[in-house]
Coordinates of C-alpha atoms and ligand atoms in Angstrom, one line a residue:
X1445 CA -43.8 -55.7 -31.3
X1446 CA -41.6 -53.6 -28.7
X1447 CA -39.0 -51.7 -29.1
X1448 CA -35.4 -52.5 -29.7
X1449 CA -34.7 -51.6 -26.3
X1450 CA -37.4 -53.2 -24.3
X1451 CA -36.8 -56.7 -26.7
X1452 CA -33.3 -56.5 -25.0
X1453 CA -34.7 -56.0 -21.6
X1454 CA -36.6 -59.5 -22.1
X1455 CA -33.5 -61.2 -24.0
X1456 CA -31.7 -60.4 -20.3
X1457 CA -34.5 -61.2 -18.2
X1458 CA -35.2 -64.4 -19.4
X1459 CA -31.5 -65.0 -19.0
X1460 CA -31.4 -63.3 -15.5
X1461 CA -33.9 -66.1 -14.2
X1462 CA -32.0 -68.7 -15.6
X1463 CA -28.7 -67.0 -13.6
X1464 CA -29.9 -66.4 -10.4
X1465 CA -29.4 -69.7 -9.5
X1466 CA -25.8 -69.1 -9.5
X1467 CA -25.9 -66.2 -7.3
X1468 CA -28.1 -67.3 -4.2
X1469 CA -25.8 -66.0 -1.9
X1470 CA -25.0 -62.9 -3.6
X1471 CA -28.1 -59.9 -2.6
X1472 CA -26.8 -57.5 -4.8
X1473 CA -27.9 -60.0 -8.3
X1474 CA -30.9 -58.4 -9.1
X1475 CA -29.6 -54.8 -8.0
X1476 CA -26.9 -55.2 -11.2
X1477 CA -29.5 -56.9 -13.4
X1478 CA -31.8 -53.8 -12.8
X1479 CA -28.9 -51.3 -13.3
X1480 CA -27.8 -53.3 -16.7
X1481 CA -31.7 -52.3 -18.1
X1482 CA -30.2 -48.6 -19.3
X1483 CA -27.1 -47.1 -20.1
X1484 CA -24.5 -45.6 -18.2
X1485 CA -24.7 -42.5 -20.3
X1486 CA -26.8 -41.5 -22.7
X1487 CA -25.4 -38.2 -24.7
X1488 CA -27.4 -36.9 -27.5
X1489 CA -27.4 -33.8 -29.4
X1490 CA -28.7 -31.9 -32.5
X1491 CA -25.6 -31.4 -35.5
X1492 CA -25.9 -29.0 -38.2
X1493 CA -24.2 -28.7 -41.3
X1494 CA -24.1 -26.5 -44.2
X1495 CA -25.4 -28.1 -47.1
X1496 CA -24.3 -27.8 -50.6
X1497 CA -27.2 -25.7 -51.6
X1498 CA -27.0 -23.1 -48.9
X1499 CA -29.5 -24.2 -46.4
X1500 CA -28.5 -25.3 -42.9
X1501 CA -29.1 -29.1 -42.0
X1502 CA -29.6 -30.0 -38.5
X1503 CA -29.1 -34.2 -37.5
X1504 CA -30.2 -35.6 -34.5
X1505 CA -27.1 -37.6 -33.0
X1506 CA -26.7 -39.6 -30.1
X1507 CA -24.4 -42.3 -28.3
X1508 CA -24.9 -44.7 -25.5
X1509 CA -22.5 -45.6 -23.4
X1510 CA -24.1 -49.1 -21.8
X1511 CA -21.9 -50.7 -19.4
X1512 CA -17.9 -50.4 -18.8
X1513 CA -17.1 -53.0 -16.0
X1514 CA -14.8 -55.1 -17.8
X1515 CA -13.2 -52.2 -20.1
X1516 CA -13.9 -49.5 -21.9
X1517 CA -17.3 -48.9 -24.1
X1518 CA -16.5 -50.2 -28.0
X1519 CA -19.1 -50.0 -30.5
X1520 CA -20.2 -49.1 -33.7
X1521 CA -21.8 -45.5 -35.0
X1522 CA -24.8 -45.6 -37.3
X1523 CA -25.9 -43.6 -39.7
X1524 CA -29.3 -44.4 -41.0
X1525 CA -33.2 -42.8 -40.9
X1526 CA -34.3 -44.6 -38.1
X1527 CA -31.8 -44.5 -35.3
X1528 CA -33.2 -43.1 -32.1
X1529 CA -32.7 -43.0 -28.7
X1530 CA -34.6 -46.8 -27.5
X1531 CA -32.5 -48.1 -30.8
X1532 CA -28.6 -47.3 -29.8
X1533 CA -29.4 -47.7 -26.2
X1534 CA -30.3 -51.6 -27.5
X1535 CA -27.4 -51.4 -29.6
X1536 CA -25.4 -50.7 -26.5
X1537 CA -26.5 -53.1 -24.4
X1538 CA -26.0 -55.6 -27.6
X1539 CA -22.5 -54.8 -27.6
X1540 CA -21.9 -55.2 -23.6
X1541 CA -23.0 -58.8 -24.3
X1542 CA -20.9 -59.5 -27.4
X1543 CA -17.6 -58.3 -26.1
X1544 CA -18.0 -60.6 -22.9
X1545 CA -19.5 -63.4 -24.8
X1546 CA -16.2 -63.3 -26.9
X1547 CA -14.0 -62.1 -23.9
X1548 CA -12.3 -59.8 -24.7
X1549 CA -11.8 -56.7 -22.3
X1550 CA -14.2 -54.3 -23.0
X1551 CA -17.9 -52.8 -22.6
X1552 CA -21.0 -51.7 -24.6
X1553 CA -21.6 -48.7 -26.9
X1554 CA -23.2 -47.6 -29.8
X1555 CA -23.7 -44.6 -31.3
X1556 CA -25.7 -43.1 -34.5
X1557 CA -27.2 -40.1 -36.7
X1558 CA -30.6 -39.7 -38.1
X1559 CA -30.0 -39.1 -41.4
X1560 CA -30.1 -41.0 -44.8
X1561 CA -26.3 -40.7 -46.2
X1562 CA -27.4 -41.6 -50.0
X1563 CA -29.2 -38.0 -49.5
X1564 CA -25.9 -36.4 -48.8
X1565 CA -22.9 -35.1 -51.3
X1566 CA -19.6 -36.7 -49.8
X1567 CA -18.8 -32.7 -48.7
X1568 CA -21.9 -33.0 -46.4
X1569 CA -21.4 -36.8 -44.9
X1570 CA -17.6 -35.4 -44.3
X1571 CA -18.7 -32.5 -42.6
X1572 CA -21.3 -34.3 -40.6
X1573 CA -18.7 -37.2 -39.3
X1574 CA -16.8 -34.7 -38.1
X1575 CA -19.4 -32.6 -36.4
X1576 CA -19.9 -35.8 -34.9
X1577 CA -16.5 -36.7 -33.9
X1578 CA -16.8 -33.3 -32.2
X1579 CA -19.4 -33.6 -30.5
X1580 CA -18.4 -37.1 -28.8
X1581 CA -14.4 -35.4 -28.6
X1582 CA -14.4 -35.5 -25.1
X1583 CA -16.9 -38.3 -24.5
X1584 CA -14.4 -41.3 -26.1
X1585 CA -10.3 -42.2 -26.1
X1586 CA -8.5 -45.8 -25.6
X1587 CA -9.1 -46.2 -22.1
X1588 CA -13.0 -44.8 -22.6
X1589 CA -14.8 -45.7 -25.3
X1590 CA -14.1 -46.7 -28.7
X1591 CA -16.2 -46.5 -31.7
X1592 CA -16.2 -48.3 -35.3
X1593 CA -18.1 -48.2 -38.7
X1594 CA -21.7 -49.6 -38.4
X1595 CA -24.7 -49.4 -40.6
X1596 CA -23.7 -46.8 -43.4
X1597 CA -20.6 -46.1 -42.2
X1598 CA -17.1 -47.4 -42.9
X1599 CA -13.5 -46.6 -43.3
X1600 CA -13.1 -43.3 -44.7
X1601 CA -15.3 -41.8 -42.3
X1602 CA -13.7 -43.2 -39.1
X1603 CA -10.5 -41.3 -41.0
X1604 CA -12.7 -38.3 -41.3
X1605 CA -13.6 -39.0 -37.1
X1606 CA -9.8 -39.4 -36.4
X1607 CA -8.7 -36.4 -37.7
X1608 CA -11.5 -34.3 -36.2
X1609 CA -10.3 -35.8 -32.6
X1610 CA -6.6 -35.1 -33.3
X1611 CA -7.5 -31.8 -33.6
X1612 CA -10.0 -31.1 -30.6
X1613 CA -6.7 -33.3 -29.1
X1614 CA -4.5 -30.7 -30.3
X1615 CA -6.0 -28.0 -28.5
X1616 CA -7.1 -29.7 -25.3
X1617 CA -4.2 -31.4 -24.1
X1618 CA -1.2 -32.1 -27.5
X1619 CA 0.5 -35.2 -27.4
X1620 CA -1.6 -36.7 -24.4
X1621 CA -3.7 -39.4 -26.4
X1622 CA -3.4 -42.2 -28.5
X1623 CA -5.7 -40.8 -31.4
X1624 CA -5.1 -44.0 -33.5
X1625 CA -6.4 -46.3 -30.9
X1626 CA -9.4 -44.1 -30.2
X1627 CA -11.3 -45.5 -33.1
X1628 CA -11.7 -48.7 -34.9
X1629 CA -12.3 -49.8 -38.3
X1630 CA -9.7 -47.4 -40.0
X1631 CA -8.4 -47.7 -43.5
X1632 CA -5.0 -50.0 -43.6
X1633 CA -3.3 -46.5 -44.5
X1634 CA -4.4 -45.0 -41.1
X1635 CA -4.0 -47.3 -38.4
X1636 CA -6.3 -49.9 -39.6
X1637 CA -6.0 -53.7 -39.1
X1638 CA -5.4 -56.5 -41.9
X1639 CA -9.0 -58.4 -41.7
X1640 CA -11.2 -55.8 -40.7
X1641 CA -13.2 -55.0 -43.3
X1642 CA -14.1 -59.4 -43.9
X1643 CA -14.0 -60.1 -40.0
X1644 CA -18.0 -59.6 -39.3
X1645 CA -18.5 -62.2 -42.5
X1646 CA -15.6 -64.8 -41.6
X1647 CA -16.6 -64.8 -38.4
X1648 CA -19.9 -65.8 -39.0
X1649 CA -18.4 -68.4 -41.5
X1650 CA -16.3 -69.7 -38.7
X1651 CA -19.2 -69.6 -36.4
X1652 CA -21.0 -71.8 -38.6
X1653 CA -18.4 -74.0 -39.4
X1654 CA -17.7 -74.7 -35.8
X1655 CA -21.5 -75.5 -35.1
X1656 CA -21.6 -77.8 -38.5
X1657 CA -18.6 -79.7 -37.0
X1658 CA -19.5 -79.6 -33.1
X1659 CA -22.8 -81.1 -34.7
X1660 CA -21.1 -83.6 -37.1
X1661 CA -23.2 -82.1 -40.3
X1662 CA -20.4 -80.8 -41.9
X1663 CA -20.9 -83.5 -44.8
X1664 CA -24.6 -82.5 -45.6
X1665 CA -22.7 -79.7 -48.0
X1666 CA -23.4 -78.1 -50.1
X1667 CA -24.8 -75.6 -47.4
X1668 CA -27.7 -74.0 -49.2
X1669 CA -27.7 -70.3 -47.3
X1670 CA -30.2 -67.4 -48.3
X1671 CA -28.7 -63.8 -46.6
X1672 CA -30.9 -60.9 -46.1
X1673 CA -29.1 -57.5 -46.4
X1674 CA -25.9 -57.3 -49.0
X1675 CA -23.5 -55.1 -47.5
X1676 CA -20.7 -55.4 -44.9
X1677 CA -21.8 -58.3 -43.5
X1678 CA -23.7 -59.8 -45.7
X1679 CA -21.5 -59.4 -48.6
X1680 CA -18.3 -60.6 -46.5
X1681 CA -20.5 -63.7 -45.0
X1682 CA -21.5 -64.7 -48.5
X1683 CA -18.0 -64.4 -50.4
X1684 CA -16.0 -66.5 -47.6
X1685 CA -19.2 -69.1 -47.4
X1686 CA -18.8 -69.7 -51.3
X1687 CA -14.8 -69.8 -51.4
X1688 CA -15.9 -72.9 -49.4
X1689 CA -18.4 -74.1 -51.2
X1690 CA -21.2 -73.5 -49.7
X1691 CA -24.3 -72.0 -52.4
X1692 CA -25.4 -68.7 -51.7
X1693 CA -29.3 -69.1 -53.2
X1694 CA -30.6 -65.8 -52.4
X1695 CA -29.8 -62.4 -51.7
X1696 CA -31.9 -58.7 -50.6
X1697 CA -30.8 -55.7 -50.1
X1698 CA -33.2 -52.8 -49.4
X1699 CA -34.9 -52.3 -52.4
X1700 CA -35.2 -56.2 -53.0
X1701 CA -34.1 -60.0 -52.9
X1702 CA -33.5 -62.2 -55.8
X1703 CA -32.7 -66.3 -56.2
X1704 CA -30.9 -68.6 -58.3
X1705 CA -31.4 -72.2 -57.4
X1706 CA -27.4 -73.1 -59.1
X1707 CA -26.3 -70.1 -56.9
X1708 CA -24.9 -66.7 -57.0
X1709 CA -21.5 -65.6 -56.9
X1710 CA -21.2 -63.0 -54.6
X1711 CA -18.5 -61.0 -56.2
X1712 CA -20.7 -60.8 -59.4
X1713 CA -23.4 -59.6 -57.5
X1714 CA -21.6 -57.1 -56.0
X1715 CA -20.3 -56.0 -58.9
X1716 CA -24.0 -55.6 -60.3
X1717 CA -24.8 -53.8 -56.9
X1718 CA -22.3 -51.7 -57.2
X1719 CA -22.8 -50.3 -60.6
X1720 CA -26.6 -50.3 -60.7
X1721 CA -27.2 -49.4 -56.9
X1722 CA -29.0 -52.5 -55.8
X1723 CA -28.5 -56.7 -56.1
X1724 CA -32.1 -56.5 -57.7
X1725 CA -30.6 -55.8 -61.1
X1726 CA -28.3 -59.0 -61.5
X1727 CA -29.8 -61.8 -63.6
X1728 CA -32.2 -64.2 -61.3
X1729 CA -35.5 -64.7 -59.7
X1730 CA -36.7 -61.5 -58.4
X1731 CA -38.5 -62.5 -55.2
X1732 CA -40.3 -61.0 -52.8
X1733 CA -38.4 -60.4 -48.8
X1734 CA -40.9 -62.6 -47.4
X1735 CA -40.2 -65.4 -50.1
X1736 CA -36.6 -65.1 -49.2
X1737 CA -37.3 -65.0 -45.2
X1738 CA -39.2 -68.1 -45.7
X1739 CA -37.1 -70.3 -48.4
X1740 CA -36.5 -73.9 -47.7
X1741 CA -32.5 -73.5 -47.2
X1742 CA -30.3 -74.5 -44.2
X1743 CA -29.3 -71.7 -43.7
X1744 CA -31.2 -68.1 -43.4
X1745 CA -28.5 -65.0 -42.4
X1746 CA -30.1 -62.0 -41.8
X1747 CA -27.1 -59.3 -42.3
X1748 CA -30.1 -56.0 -42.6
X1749 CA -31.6 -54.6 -39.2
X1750 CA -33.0 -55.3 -35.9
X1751 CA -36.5 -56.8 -35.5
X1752 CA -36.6 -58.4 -39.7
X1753 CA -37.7 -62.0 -37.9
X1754 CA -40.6 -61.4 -35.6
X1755 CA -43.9 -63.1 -34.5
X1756 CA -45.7 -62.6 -37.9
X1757 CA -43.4 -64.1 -40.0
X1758 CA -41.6 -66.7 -38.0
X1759 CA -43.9 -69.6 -38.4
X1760 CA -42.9 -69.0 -42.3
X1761 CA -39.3 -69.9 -41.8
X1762 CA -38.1 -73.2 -43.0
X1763 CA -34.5 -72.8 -42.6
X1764 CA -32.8 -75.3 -40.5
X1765 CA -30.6 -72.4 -38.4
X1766 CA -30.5 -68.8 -38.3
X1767 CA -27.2 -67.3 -38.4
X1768 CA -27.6 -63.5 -37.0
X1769 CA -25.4 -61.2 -38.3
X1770 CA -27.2 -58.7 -37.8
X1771 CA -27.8 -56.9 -34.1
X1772 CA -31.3 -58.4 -33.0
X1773 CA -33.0 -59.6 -36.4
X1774 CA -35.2 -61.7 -34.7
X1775 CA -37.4 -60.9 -31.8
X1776 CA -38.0 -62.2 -28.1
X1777 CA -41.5 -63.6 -30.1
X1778 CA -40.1 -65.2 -33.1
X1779 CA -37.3 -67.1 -30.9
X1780 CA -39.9 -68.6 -29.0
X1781 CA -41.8 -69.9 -32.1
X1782 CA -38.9 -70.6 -33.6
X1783 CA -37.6 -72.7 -30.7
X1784 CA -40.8 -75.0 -31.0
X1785 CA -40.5 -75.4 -34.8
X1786 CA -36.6 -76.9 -34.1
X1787 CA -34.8 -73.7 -35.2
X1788 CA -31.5 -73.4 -34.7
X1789 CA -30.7 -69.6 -34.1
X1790 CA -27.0 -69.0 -33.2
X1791 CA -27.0 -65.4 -31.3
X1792 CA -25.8 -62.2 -32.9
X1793 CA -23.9 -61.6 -29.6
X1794 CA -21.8 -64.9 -31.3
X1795 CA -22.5 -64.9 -34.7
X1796 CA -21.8 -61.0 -35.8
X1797 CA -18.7 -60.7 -32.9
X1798 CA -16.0 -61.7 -35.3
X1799 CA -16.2 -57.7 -36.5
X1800 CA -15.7 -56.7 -32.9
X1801 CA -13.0 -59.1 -32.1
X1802 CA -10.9 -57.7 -35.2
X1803 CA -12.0 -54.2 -33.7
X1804 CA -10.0 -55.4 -30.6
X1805 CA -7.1 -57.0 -32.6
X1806 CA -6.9 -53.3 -34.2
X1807 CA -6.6 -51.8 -31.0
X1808 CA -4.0 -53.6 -29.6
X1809 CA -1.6 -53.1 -32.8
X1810 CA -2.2 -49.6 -32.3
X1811 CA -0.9 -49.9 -28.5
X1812 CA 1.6 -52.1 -29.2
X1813 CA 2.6 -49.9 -32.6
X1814 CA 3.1 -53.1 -34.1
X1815 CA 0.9 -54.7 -37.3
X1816 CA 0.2 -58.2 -37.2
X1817 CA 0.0 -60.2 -40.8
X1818 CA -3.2 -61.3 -42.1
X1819 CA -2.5 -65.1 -41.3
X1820 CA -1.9 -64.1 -37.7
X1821 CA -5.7 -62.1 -37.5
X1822 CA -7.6 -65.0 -39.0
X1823 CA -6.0 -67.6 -36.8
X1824 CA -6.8 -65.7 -33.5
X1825 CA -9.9 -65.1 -35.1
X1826 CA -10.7 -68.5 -35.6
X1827 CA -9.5 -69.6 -32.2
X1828 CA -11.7 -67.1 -30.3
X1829 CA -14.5 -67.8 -31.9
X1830 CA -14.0 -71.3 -31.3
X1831 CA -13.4 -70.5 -27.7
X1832 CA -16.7 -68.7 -27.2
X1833 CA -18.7 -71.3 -29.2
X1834 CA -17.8 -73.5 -27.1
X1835 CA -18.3 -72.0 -24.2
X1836 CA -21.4 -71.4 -25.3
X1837 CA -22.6 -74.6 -26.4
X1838 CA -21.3 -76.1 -22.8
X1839 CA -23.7 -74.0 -20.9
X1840 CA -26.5 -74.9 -23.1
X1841 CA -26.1 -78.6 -23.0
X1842 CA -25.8 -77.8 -19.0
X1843 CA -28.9 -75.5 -18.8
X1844 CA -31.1 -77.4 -21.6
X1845 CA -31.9 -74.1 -22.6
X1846 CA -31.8 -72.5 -26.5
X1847 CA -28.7 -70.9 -27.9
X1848 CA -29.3 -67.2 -27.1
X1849 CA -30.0 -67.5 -23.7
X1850 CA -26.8 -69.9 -23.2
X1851 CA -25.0 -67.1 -24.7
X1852 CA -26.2 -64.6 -22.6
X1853 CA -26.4 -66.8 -19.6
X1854 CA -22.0 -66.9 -20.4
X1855 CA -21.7 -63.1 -21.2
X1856 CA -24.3 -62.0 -18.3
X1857 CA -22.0 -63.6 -15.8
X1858 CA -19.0 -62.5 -17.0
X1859 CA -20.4 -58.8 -17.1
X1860 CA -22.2 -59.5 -13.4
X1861 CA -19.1 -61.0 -12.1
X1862 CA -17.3 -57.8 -12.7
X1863 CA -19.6 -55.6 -11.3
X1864 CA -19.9 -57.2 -7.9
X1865 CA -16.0 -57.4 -7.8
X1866 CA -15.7 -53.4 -8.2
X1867 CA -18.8 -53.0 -5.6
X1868 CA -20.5 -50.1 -5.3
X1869 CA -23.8 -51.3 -7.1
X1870 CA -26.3 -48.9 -5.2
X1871 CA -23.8 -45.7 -6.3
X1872 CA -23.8 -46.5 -10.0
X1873 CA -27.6 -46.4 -10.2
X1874 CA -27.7 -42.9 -8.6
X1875 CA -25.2 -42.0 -11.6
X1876 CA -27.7 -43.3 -13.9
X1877 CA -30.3 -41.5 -12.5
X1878 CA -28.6 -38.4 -12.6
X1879 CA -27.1 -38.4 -16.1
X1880 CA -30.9 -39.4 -16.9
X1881 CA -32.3 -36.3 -15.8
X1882 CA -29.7 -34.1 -17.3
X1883 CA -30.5 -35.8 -21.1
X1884 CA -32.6 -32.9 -22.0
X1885 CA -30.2 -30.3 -21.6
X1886 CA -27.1 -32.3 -23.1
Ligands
NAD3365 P1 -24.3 -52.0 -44.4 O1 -24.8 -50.6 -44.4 O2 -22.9 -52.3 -45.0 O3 -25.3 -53.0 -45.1 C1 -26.6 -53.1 -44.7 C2 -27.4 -53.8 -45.8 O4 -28.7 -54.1 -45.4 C3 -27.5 -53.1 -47.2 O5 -27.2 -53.9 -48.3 C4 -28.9 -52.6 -47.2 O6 -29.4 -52.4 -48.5 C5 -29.6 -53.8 -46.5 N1 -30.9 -53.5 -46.0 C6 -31.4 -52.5 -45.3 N2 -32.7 -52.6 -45.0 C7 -33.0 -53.8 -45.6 C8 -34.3 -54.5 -45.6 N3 -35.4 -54.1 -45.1 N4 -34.3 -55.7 -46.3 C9 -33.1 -56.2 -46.9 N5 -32.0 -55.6 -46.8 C10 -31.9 -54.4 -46.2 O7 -24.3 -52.5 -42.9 P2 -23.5 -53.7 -42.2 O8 -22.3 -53.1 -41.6 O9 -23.3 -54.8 -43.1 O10 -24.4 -54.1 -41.0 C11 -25.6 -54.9 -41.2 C12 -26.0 -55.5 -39.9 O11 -24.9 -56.2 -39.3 C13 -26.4 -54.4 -38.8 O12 -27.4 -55.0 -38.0 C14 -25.1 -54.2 -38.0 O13 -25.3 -53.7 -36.7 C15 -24.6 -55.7 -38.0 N6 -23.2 -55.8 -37.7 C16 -22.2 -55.2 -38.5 C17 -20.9 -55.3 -38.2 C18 -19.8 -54.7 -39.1 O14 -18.6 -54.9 -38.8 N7 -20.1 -54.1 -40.2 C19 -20.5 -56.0 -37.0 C20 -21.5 -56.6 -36.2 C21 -22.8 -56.4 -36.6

């Protein structure tokens, strides 16, 4: 299995060859294709922090800055064990695709710490979110690059990030920025958006509404749906799927999964999860991940990590369609296999972009100064994602091709399209190359 970054690299390839049709006149196709393989920047560093107990901790810390042709870099910041440099730079290039694919006027980033934050007093995790915010002071801003709450992170410490900006802000150049707009995600007391927190989960609910209808299954209900992962996403996903009805039969989180045939109600789970530190300890079938990967349910969601669906375990899966909520659960091996078994697997860059696109709504209240209501966020919501289904769903019944690679074939163009407008191609890959070498030293 390779690495989250070179499973990208093949996700765009095999979309690139499907492209270049479009573009036989155009020389400079394969020249942007080659320069979309890395990111613009790549900045990483190490962080230290004093610890509780005395001792000094030191974090490795990183963001990639993938691709800004058609705005600025937005994406999330991670903070888990395993992020590394081939992971974020994936990530990045993840997000490019997403925010064209929902079009909406921005690029790719991501960004992310080493570290376990269940190790960490709430003293330390504050300190290191703003060592952080920092470090990357200079590196982001409205018009550069925005970043969110990702794996392990969330609202309070994008506050946290905010207020560590105002204050390199403060120094650098007072009143010259729009510290608000800077970052994503915030708490409805600081500049957040109504929505936010639910939009990765409705989205996905809307997503798979609109393919239920487009498909005219919608009356096969009650959806049976198992989710891997039970957090932001997952969680979300699963409470707005059972408001409508559809039966949430199984749930994981990373110490386990468990099933109830009748269903689960996610808010009781939660509740369990939230007491007890894990879904495992609510009363139902403890199974095992793979039983869960492989239940015989319409719908499988993986809401974990990157890479869960892969070529040892996707001949096991008998769900019907794979929603990804996730950022690449299922690898360039499994979609293969899963596209010979009849799988349906509607892309993350789709599926997961409602989180994103609420992101965006965020920003543009914090332009305009001006709140929208909840009614108003769910409705543009739902129209985008409608949008960008659609779109889509179009280029796949054109191409006869699977729904990732129509996905990517509508976001790759969008993103290809906007670097051939600005020009310059052969320039921007010197960049690369330079900001390449000077990675050791940043
Ligand atoms: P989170 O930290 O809130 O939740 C992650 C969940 O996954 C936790 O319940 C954790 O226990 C579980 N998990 C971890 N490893 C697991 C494993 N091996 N098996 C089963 N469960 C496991 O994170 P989140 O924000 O919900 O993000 C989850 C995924 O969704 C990530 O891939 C993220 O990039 C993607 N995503 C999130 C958002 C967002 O707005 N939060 C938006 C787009 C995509």
């Amino acid at each position: 299995m390779g690495t989250a970054h070179e499973n990208a690299i093949i996700q765009m390839e095999l979309a690139a060859a499907l492209l270049q049709e479009e573009y036989e006149q155009e020389p400079l196709f394969w020249q942007a294709v080659e320069n979309l393989k890395n990111p613009m920047h790549l900045h990483a560093t190490d962080l230290f922090i004093e610890c509780d107990d005395g001792s000094i901790g030191r974090f490795r810390a990183y963001r990639s800055q993938h691709n800004n042709a058609r705005g600025p870099f937005k994406g999330g910041i991670r903070f888990h064990p395993q992020v590394e440099e081939e992971e974020v730079k994936a990530l990045s290039m993840w997000m490019t695709w997403k925010c064209a694919m929902v079009n909406i006027p921005y690029g790719g980033g991501k960004g992310g710490i080493a570290v376990d934050p269940k190790l960490l007093s709430t003293a330390e995790l504050e300190q290191l979110s703003r060592a952080y915010a920092a470090f990357l002071a200079d590196k982001i801003g409205p018009w550069k690059d925005i970043p969110a709450p990702d794996v392990n992170t969330n609202c309070q410490i994008m506050a946290w990030m905010v207020d560590e900006y105002q204050r390199y802000y403060s120094t650098a150049s007072p009143g010259s920025e729009n510290l608000l707009a800077t970052f994503t995600g915030k708490p409805l007391r600081l500049g957040g958006s109504e929505g936010r927190e639910e939009a990765t989960g409705l989205g996905g609910v809307y997503v798979l509404q609109h393919f239920l209808d487009s498909n005219g299954l919608s009356n096969t209900e009650p959806i049976r749906v198992a989710i891997q992962g039970f957090g932001n996403a997952g969680y979300w996903f699963a409470r707005r799927a059972y408001e409508r009805g559809w039966r949430i039969v199984a749930v994981s989180d990373s110490r386990g999964a468990i099933y109830k045939e009748e269903g689960l109600n996610p808010d009781a789970v939660l509740s369990v999860k939230q007491t007890s530190g894990s879904v495992i300890h609510f009363p139902a079938q403890r199974i095992t991940e793979a039983e869960l990967l492989s239940l015989d349910v319409d719908v499988l969601a993986p809401a974990a990590l990157q890479s869960m669906i892969h070529a040892g375990n996707a001949k096991t899966i008998r769900a019907q369609v794979i929603l990804e909520l996730a950022n690449g659960p299922v690898t360039p091996e499994a979609d293969q296999i899963l596209w010979k078994k009849g799988v349906t697997v509607l892309p993350d860059i789709l599926a997961n972009a409602g989180g994103v696109a609420v992101s965006y709504f965020e920003w543009v209240q914090n332009i305009q100064g001006y709140p929208w209501e909840y009614a108003v966020i769910t409705a543009r919501l739902q129209a985008l994602l409608n949008q960008a289904f659609d779109a889509m769903w179009n280029m796949k019944e054109r191409k006869h091709t699977d729904c990732r690679k129509a996905a990517y074939l509508v976001a790759m163009k969008r993103v290809i399209d906007a670097m051939l407008l600005r020009g310059g191609l052969e320039h921007e890959r010197h960049l690369y190359q330079d900001h390449h070498r000077l990675l050791p030293h940043d």
